[in-house]
PDB file of C-alpha atoms in Angstrom:
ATOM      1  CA  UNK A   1       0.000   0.000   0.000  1.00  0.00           C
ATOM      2  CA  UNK A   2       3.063   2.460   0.968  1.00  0.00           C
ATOM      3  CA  UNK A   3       4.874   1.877  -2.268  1.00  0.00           C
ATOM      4  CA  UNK A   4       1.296   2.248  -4.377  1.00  0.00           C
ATOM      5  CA  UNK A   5       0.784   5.493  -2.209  1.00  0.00           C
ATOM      6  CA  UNK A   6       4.338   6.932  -3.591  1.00  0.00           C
ATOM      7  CA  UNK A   7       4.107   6.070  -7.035  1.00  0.00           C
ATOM      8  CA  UNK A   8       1.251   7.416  -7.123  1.00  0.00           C
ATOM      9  CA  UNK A   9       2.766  10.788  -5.361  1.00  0.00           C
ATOM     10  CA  UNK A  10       5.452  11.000  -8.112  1.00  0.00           C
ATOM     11  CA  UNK A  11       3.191  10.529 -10.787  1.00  0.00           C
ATOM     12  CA  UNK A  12       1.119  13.389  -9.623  1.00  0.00           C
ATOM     13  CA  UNK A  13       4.519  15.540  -8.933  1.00  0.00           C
ATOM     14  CA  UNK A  14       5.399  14.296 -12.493  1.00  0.00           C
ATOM     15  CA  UNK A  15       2.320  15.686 -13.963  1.00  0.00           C
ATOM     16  CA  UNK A  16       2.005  19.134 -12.113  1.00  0.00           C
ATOM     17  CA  UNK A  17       5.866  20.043 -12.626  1.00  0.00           C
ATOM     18  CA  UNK A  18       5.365  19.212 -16.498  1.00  0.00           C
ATOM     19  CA  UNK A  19       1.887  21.068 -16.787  1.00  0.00           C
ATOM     20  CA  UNK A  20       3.851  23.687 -15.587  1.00  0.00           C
ATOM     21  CA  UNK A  21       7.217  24.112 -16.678  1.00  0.00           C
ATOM     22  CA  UNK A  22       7.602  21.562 -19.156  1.00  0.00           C
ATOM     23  CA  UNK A  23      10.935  20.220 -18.236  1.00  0.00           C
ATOM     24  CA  UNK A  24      10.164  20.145 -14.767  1.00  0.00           C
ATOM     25  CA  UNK A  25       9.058  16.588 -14.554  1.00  0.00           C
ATOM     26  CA  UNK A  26      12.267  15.139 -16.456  1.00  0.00           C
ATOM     27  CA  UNK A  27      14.374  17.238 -14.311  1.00  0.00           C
ATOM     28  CA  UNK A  28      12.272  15.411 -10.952  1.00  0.00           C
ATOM     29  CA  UNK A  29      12.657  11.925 -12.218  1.00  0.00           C
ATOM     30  CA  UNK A  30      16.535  12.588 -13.091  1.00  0.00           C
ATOM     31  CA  UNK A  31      16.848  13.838  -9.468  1.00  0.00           C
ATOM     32  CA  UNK A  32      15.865  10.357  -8.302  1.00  0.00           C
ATOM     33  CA  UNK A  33      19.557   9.274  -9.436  1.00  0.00           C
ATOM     34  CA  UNK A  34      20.668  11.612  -6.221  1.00  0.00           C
ATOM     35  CA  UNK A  35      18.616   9.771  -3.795  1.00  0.00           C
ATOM     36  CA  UNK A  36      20.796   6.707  -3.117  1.00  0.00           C
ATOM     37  CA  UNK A  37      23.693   8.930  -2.428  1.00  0.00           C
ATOM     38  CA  UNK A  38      22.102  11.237   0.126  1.00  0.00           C
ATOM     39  CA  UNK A  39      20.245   8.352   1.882  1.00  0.00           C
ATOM     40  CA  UNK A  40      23.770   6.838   2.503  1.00  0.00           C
ATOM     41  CA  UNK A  41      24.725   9.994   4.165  1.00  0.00           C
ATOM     42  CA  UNK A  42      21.946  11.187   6.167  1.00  0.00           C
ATOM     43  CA  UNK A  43      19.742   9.229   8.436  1.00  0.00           C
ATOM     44  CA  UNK A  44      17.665  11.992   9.582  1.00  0.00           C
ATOM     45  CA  UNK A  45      13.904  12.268   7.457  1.00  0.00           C
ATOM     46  CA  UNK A  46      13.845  16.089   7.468  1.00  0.00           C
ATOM     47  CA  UNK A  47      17.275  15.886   6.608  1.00  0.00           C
ATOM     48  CA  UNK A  48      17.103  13.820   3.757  1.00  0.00           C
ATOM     49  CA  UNK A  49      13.774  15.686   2.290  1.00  0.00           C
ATOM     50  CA  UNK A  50      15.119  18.912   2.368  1.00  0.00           C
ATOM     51  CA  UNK A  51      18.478  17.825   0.877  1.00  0.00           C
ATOM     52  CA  UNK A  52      16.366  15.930  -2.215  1.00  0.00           C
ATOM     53  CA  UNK A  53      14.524  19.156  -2.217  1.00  0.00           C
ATOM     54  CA  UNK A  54      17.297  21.445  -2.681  1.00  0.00           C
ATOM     55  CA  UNK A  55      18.981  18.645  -5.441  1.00  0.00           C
ATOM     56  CA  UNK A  56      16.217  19.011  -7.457  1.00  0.00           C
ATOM     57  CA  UNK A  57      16.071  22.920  -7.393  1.00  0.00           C
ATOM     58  CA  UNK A  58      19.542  23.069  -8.001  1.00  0.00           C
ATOM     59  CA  UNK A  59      19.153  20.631 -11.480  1.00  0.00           C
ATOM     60  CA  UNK A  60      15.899  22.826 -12.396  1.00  0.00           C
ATOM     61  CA  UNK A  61      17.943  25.961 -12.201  1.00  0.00           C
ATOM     62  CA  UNK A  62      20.992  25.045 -13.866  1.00  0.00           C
ATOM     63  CA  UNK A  63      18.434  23.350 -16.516  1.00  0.00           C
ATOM     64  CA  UNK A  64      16.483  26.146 -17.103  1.00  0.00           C
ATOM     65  CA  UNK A  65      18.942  29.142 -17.438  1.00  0.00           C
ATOM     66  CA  UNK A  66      22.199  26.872 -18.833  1.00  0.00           C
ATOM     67  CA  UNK A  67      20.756  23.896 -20.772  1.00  0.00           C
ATOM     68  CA  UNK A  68      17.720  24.936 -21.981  1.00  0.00           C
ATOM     69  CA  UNK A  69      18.429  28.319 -24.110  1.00  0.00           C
ATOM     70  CA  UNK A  70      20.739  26.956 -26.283  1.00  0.00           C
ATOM     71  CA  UNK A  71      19.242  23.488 -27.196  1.00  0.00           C
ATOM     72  CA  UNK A  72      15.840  25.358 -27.991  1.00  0.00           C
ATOM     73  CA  UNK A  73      18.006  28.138 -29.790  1.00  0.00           C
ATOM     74  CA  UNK A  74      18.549  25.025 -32.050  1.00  0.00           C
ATOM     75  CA  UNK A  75      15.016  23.912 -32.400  1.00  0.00           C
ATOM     76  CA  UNK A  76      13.784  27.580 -32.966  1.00  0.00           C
ATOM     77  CA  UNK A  77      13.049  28.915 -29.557  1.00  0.00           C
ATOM     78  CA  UNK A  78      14.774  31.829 -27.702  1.00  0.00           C
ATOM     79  CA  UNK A  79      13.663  33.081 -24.074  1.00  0.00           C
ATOM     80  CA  UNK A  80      12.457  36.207 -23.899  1.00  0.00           C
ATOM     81  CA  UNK A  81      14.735  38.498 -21.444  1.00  0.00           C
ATOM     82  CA  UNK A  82      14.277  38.326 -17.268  1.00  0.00           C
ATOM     83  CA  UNK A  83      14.909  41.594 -16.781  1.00  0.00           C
ATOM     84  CA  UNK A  84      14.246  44.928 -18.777  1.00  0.00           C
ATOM     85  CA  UNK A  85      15.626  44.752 -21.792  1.00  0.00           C
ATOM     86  CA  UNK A  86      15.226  47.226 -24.491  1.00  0.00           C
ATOM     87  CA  UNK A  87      12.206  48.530 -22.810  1.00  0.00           C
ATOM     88  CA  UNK A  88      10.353  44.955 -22.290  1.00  0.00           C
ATOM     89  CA  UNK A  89      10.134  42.967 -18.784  1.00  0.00           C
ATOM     90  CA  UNK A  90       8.386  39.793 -17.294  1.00  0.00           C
ATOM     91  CA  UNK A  91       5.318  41.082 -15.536  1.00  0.00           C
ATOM     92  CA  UNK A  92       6.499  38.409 -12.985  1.00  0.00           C
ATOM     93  CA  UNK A  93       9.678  36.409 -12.839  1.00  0.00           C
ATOM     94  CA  UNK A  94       7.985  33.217 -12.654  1.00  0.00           C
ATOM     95  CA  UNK A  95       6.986  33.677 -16.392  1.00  0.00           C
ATOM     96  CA  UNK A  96      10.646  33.298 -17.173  1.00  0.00           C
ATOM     97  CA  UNK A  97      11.867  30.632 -14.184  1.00  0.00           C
ATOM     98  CA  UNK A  98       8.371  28.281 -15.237  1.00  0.00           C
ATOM     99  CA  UNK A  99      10.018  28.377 -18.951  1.00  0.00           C
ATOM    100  CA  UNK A 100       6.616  29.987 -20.098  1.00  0.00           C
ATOM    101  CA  UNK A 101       8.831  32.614 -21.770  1.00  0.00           C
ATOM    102  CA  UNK A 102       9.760  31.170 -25.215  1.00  0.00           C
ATOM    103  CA  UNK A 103       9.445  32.412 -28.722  1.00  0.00           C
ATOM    104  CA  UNK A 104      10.275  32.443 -32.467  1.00  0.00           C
ATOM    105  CA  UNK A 105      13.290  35.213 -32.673  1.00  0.00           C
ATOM    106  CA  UNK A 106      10.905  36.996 -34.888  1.00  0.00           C
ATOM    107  CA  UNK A 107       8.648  37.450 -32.097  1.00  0.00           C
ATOM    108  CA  UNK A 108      11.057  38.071 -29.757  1.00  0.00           C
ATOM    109  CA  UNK A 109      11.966  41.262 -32.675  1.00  0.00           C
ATOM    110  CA  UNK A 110       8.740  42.169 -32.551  1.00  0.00           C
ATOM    111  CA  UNK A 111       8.220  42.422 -28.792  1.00  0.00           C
ATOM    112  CA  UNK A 112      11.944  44.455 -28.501  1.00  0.00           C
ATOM    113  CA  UNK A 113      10.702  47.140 -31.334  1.00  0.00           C
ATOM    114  CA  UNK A 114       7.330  47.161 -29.181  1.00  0.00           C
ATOM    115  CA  UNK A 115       9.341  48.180 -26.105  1.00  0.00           C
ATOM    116  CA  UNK A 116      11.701  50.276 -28.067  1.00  0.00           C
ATOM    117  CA  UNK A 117       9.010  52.652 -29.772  1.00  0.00           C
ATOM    118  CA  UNK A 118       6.788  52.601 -26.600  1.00  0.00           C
ATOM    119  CA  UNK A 119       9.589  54.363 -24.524  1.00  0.00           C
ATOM    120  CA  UNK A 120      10.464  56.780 -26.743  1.00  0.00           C
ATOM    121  CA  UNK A 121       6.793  57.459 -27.418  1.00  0.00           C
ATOM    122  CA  UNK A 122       6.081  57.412 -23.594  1.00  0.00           C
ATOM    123  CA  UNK A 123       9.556  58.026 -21.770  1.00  0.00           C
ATOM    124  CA  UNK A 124       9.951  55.649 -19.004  1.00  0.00           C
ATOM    125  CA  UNK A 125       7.608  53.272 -20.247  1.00  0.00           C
ATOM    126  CA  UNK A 126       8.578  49.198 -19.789  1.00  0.00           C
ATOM    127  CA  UNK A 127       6.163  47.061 -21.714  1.00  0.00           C
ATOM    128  CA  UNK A 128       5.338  43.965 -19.537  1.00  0.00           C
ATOM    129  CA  UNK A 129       5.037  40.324 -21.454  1.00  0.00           C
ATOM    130  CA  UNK A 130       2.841  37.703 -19.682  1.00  0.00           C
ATOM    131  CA  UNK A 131       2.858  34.349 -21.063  1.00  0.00           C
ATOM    132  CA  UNK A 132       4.317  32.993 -24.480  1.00  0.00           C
ATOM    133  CA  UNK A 133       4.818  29.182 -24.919  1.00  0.00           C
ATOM    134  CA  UNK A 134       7.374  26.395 -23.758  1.00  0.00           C
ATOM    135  CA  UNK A 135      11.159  26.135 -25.203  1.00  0.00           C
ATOM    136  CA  UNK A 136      10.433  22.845 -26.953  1.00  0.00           C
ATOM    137  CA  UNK A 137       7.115  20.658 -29.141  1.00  0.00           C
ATOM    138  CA  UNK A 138       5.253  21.830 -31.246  1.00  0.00           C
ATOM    139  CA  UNK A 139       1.280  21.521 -29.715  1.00  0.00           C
ATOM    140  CA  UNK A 140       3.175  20.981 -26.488  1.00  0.00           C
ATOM    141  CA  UNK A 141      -0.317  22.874 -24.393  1.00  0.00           C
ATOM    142  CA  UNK A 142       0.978  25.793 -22.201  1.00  0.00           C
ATOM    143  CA  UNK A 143      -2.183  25.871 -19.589  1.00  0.00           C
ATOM    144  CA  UNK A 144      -4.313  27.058 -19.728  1.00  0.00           C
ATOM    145  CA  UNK A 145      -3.993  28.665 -23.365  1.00  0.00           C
ATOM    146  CA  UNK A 146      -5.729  26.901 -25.697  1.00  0.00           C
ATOM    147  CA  UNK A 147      -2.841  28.154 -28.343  1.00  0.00           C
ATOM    148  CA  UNK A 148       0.396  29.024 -27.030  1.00  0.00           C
ATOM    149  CA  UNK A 149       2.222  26.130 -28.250  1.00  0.00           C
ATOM    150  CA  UNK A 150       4.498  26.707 -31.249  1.00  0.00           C
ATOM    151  CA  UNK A 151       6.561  30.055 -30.213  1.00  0.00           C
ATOM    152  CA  UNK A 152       4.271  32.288 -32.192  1.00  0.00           C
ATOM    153  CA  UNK A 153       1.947  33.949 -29.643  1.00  0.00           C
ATOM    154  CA  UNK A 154       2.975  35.760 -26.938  1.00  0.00           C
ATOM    155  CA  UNK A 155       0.517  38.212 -24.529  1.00  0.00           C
ATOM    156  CA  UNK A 156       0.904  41.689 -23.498  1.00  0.00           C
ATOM    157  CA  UNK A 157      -0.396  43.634 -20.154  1.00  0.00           C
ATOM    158  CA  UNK A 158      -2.306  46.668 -20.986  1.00  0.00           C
ATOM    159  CA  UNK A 159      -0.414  49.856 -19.533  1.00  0.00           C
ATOM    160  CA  UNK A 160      -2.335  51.176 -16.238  1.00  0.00           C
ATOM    161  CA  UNK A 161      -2.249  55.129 -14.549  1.00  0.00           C
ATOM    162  CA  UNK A 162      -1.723  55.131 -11.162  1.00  0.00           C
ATOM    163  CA  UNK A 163      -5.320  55.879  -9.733  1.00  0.00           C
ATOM    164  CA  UNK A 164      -3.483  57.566  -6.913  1.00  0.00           C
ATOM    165  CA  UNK A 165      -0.834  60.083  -8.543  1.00  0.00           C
ATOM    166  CA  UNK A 166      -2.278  60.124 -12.124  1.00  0.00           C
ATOM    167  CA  UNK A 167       0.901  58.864 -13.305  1.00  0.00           C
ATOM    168  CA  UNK A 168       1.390  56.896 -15.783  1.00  0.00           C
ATOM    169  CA  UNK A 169       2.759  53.526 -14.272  1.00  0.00           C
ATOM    170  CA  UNK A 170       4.598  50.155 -15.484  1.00  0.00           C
ATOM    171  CA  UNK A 171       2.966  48.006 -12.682  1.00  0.00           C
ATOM    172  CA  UNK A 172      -0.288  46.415 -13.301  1.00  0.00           C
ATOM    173  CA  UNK A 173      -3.291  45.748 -10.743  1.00  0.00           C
ATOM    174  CA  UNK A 174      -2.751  41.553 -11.690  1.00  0.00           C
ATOM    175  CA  UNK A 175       0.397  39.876 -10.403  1.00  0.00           C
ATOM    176  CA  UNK A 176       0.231  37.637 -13.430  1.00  0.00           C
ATOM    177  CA  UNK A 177      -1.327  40.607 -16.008  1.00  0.00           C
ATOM    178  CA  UNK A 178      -4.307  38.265 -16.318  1.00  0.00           C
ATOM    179  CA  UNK A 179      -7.958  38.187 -14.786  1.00  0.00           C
ATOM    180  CA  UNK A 180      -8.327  41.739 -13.605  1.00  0.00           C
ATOM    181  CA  UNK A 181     -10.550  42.982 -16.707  1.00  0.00           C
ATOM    182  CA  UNK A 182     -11.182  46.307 -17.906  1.00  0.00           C
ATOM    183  CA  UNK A 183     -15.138  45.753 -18.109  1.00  0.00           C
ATOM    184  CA  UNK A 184     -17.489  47.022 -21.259  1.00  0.00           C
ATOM    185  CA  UNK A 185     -19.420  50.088 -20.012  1.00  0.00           C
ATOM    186  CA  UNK A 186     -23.495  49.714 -20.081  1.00  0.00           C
ATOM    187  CA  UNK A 187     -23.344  50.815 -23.815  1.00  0.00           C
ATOM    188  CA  UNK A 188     -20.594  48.740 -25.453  1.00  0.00           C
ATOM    189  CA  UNK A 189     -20.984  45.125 -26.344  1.00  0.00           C
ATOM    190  CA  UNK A 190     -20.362  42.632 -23.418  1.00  0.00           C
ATOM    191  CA  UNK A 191     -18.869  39.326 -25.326  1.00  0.00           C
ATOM    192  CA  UNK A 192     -18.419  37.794 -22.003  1.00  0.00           C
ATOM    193  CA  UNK A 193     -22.013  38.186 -21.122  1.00  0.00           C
ATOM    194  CA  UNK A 194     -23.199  36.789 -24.557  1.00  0.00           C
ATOM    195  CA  UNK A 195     -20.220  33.373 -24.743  1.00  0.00           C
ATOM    196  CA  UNK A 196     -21.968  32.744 -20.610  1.00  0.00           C
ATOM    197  CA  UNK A 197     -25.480  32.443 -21.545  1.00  0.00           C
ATOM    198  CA  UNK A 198     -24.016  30.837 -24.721  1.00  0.00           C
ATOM    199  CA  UNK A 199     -22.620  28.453 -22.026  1.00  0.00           C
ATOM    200  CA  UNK A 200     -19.134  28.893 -22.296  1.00  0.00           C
ATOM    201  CA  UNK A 201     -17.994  28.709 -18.123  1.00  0.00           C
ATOM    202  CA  UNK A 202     -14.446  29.406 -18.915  1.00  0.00           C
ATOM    203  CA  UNK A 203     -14.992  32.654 -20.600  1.00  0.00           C
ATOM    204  CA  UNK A 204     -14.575  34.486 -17.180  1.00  0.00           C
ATOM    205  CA  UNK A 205     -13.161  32.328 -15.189  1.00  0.00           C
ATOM    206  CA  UNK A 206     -10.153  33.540 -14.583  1.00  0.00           C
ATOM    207  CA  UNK A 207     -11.629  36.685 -12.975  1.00  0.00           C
ATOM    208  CA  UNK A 208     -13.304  34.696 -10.408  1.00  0.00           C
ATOM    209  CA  UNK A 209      -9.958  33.223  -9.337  1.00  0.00           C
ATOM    210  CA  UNK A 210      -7.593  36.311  -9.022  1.00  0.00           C
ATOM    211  CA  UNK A 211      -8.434  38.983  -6.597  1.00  0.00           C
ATOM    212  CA  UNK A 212      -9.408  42.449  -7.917  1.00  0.00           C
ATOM    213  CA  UNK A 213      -8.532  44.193  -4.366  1.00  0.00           C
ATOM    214  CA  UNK A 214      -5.963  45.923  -6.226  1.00  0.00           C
ATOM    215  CA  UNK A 215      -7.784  47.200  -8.835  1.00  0.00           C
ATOM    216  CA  UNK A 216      -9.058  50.434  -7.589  1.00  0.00           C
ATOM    217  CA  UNK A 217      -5.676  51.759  -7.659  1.00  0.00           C
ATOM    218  CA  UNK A 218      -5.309  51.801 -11.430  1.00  0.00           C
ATOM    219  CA  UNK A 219      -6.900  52.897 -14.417  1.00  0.00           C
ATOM    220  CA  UNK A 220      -6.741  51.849 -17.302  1.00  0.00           C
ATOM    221  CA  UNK A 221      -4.289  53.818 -19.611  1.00  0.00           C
ATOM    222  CA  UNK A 222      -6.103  53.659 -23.014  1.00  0.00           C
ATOM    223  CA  UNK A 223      -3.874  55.982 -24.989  1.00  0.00           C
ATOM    224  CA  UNK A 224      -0.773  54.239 -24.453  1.00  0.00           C
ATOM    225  CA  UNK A 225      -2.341  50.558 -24.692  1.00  0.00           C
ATOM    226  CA  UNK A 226      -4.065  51.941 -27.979  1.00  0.00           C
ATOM    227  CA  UNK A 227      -0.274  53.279 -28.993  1.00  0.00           C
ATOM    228  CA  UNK A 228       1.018  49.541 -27.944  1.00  0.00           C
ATOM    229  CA  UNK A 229      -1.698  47.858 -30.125  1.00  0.00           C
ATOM    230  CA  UNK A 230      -1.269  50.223 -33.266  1.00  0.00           C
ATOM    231  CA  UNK A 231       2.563  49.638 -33.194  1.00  0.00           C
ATOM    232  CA  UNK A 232       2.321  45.154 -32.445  1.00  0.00           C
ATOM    233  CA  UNK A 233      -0.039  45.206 -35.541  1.00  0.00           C
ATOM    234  CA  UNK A 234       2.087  47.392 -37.761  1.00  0.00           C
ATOM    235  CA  UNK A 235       4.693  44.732 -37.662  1.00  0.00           C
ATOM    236  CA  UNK A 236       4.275  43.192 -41.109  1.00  0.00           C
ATOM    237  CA  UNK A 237       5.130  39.566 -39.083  1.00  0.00           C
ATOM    238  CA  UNK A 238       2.306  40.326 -37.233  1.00  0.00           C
ATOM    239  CA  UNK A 239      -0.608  37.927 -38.254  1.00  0.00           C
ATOM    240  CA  UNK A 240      -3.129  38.622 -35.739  1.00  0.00           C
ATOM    241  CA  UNK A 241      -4.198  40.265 -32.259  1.00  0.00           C
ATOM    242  CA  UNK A 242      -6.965  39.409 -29.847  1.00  0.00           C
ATOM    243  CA  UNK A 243      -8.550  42.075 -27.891  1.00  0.00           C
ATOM    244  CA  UNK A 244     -12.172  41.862 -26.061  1.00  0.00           C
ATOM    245  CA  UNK A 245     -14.561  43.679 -28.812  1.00  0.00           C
ATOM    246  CA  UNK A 246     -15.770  46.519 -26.633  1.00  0.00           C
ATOM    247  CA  UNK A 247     -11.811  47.778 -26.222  1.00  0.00           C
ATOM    248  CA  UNK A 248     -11.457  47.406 -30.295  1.00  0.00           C
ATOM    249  CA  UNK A 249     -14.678  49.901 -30.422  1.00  0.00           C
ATOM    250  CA  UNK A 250     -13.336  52.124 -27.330  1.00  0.00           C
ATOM    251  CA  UNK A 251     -10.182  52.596 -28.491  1.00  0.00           C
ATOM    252  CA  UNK A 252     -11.351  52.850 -32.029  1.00  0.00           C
ATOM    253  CA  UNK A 253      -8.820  50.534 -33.602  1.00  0.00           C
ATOM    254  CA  UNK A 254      -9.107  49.922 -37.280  1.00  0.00           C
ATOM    255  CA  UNK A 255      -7.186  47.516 -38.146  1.00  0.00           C
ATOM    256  CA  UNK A 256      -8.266  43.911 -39.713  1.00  0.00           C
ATOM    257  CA  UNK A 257      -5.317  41.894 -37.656  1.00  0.00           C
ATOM    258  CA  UNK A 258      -7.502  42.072 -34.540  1.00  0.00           C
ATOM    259  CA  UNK A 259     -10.265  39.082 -34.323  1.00  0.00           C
ATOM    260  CA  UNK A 260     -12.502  37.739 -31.707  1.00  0.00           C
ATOM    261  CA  UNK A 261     -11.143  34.780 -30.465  1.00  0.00           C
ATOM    262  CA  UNK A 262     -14.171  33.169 -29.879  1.00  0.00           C
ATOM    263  CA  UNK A 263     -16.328  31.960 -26.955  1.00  0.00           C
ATOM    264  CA  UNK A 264     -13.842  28.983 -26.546  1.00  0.00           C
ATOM    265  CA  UNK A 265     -10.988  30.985 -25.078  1.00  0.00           C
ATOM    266  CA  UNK A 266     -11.010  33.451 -22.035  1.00  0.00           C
ATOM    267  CA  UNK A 267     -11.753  36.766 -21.946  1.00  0.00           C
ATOM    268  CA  UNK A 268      -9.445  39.739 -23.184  1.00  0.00           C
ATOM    269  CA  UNK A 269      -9.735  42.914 -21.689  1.00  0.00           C
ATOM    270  CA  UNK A 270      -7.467  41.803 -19.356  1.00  0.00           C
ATOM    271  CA  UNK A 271      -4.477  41.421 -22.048  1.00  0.00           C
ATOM    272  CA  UNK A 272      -3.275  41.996 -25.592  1.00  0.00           C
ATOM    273  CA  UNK A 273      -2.520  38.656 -27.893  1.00  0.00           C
ATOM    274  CA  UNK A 274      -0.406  38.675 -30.192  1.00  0.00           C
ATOM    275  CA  UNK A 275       0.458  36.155 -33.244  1.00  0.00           C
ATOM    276  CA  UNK A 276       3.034  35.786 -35.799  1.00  0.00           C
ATOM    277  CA  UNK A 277       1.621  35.233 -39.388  1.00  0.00           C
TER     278      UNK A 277
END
C-alpha cells in the first residue's frame, strides 16, 4: 500500500511540474539518481527531504537558465529576457523561471521594437510580457492557453495610470497581467455576457480566481495601450491580435489583424494577444 501510495505521489509531482514548466518533470525523475547517495549519508527524514529538495532545485535551475536556451536556440526557440531589456520585462519572474517565456526570434523582434518605440513614445515606459509558450514541441499545451504552443503567440499587459498620482505607471493591478478585466461600459458590447449564456464557463473564469482588491488603484491607460496595439499590428510579421470587442470599439482601432477569439478561449480585456503570421 506504501509503495502504491508513492508512485502514485510522483506521478502526480510528475504531472504538475510538467503542466507547468515543461521540463520540470524530467528534471524530478533525473533527481531520483541523487537519492541513493544522500540516503547513505543522512539518516535523519527532514534531513534527507530537504536535501532531495534542494537537489532538485539546483538541477531545475541550472536546466532552465544553462541547458535549456541553447538546445531550444537550435530547435527555434529563444527566451524572452528576465529583466528589462530594451524597454520589455516579465510582468512576474515566474513567467521566465516556469520556462513559459519562449518564442520564435521573430517574435522576440517584434516584442523588442514594441518596447523600443513605446519608450520613446512614452519616456519611461517598460512594456510587460505575460505568457508565451514552452522552449520545446510543437502543440506541447501551455495551460491554460488553448494556443500558445508553437513560439508564435505571446501576450501583453495593458499599460495602467496610477489611480493615486495620475501617473502613468509600469505596474499592473494583476500579479500575473491576467484576470483583472477592464469591463465594457453599459453601452458597449459585453462578449463575455453573450459566450456565458451561450454556455461557455471558462470565458470568465479567470476573474473569479484572481483577486481584484488591487484594482481600484489603477486605471486603465487607453492611450498608451491603444499606442502599444497600433505599433504590435504594424509589424508586417504580425498575423493577428486578440482584444475583447468593446476595447477594439473604445479605443477605435481599425485595423483587420484584430479578431474575436471566440467563446472557446477566455476573456481579453485583461491582455493583448499577439500572433506571428
Amino acid at each position: 500500500m506504501a509503495k502504491a501510495l508513492k508512485l502514485i505521489a510522483i506521478i502526480l509531482i510528475f504531472g504538475i511540474l510538467t503542466i507547468l514548466t515543461q521540463i520540470g518533470g524530467v528534471v524530478y525523475l533525473l533527481s531520483f539518481f541523487t537519492h541513493a547517495i544522500i540516503k547513505k549519508k543522512f539518516v535523519n527524514r527532514y534531513a534527507i527531504f530537504v536535501i532531495k529538495t534542494t537537489t532538485f532545485l539546483v538541477l531545475y535551475i541550472t536546466c532552465t537558465f544553462l541547458i535549456v536556451p541553447p538546445l531550444a536556440k537550435l530547435l527555434g526557440r529563444v527566451p524572452l529576457p528576465m529583466t528589462s531589456t530594451n524597454s520589455l520585462q516579465p510582468l512576474n519572474i515566474l513567467t521566465c523561471i516556469f520556462n513559459r517565456n519562449y518564442v520564435r526570434p521573430q517574435l522576440k523582434d517584434v516584442a523588442f521594437n514594441a518596447g523600443r518605440q513605446m519608450n520613446e513614445r512614452y519616456p519611461g515606459t517598460v512594456i510587460n510580457y505575460l505568457d508565451a509558450s514552452f522552449p520545446f514541441i510543437n502543440r506541447f499545451p501551455l495551460f491554460p492557453h488553448l494556443s500558445h504552443n508553437d513560439g508564435k503567440k505571446l501576450d501583453f499587459a495593458f499599460c495602467y495610470i496610477d489611480s493615486k498620482t495620475s501617473q502613468s505607471t509600469n505596474s499592473t493591478p494583476s500579479p500575473i497581467g491576467y484576470g483583472v478585466s477592464e469591463m465594457p461600459r453599459p453601452d458597449e458590447i459585453n462578449t463575455a455576457a453573450l459566450c456565458s449564456q451561450q454556455g461557455y464557463w471558462q470565458y470568465s473564469m479567470v476573474i473569479k480566481i484572481v483577486p481584484q482588491k488591487n484594482k481600484a488603484n489603477f486605471l486603465f491607460d487607453s492611450m498608451r495601450t491603444k499606442k502599444l496595439v497600433e505599433i504590435l499590428a504594424s509589424e508586417k510579421s504580425v498575423g493577428k491580435i486578440f482584444i475583447e470587442p468593446h476595447l477594439k470599439a473604445r479605443l477605435n482601432l481599425t485595423t483587420s489583424k484584430i479578431r474575436f477569439h471566440g467563446c472557446r478561449a477566455v476573456r481579453h480585456d485583461d491582455h493583448i494577444h499577439v500572433q506571428l503570421i
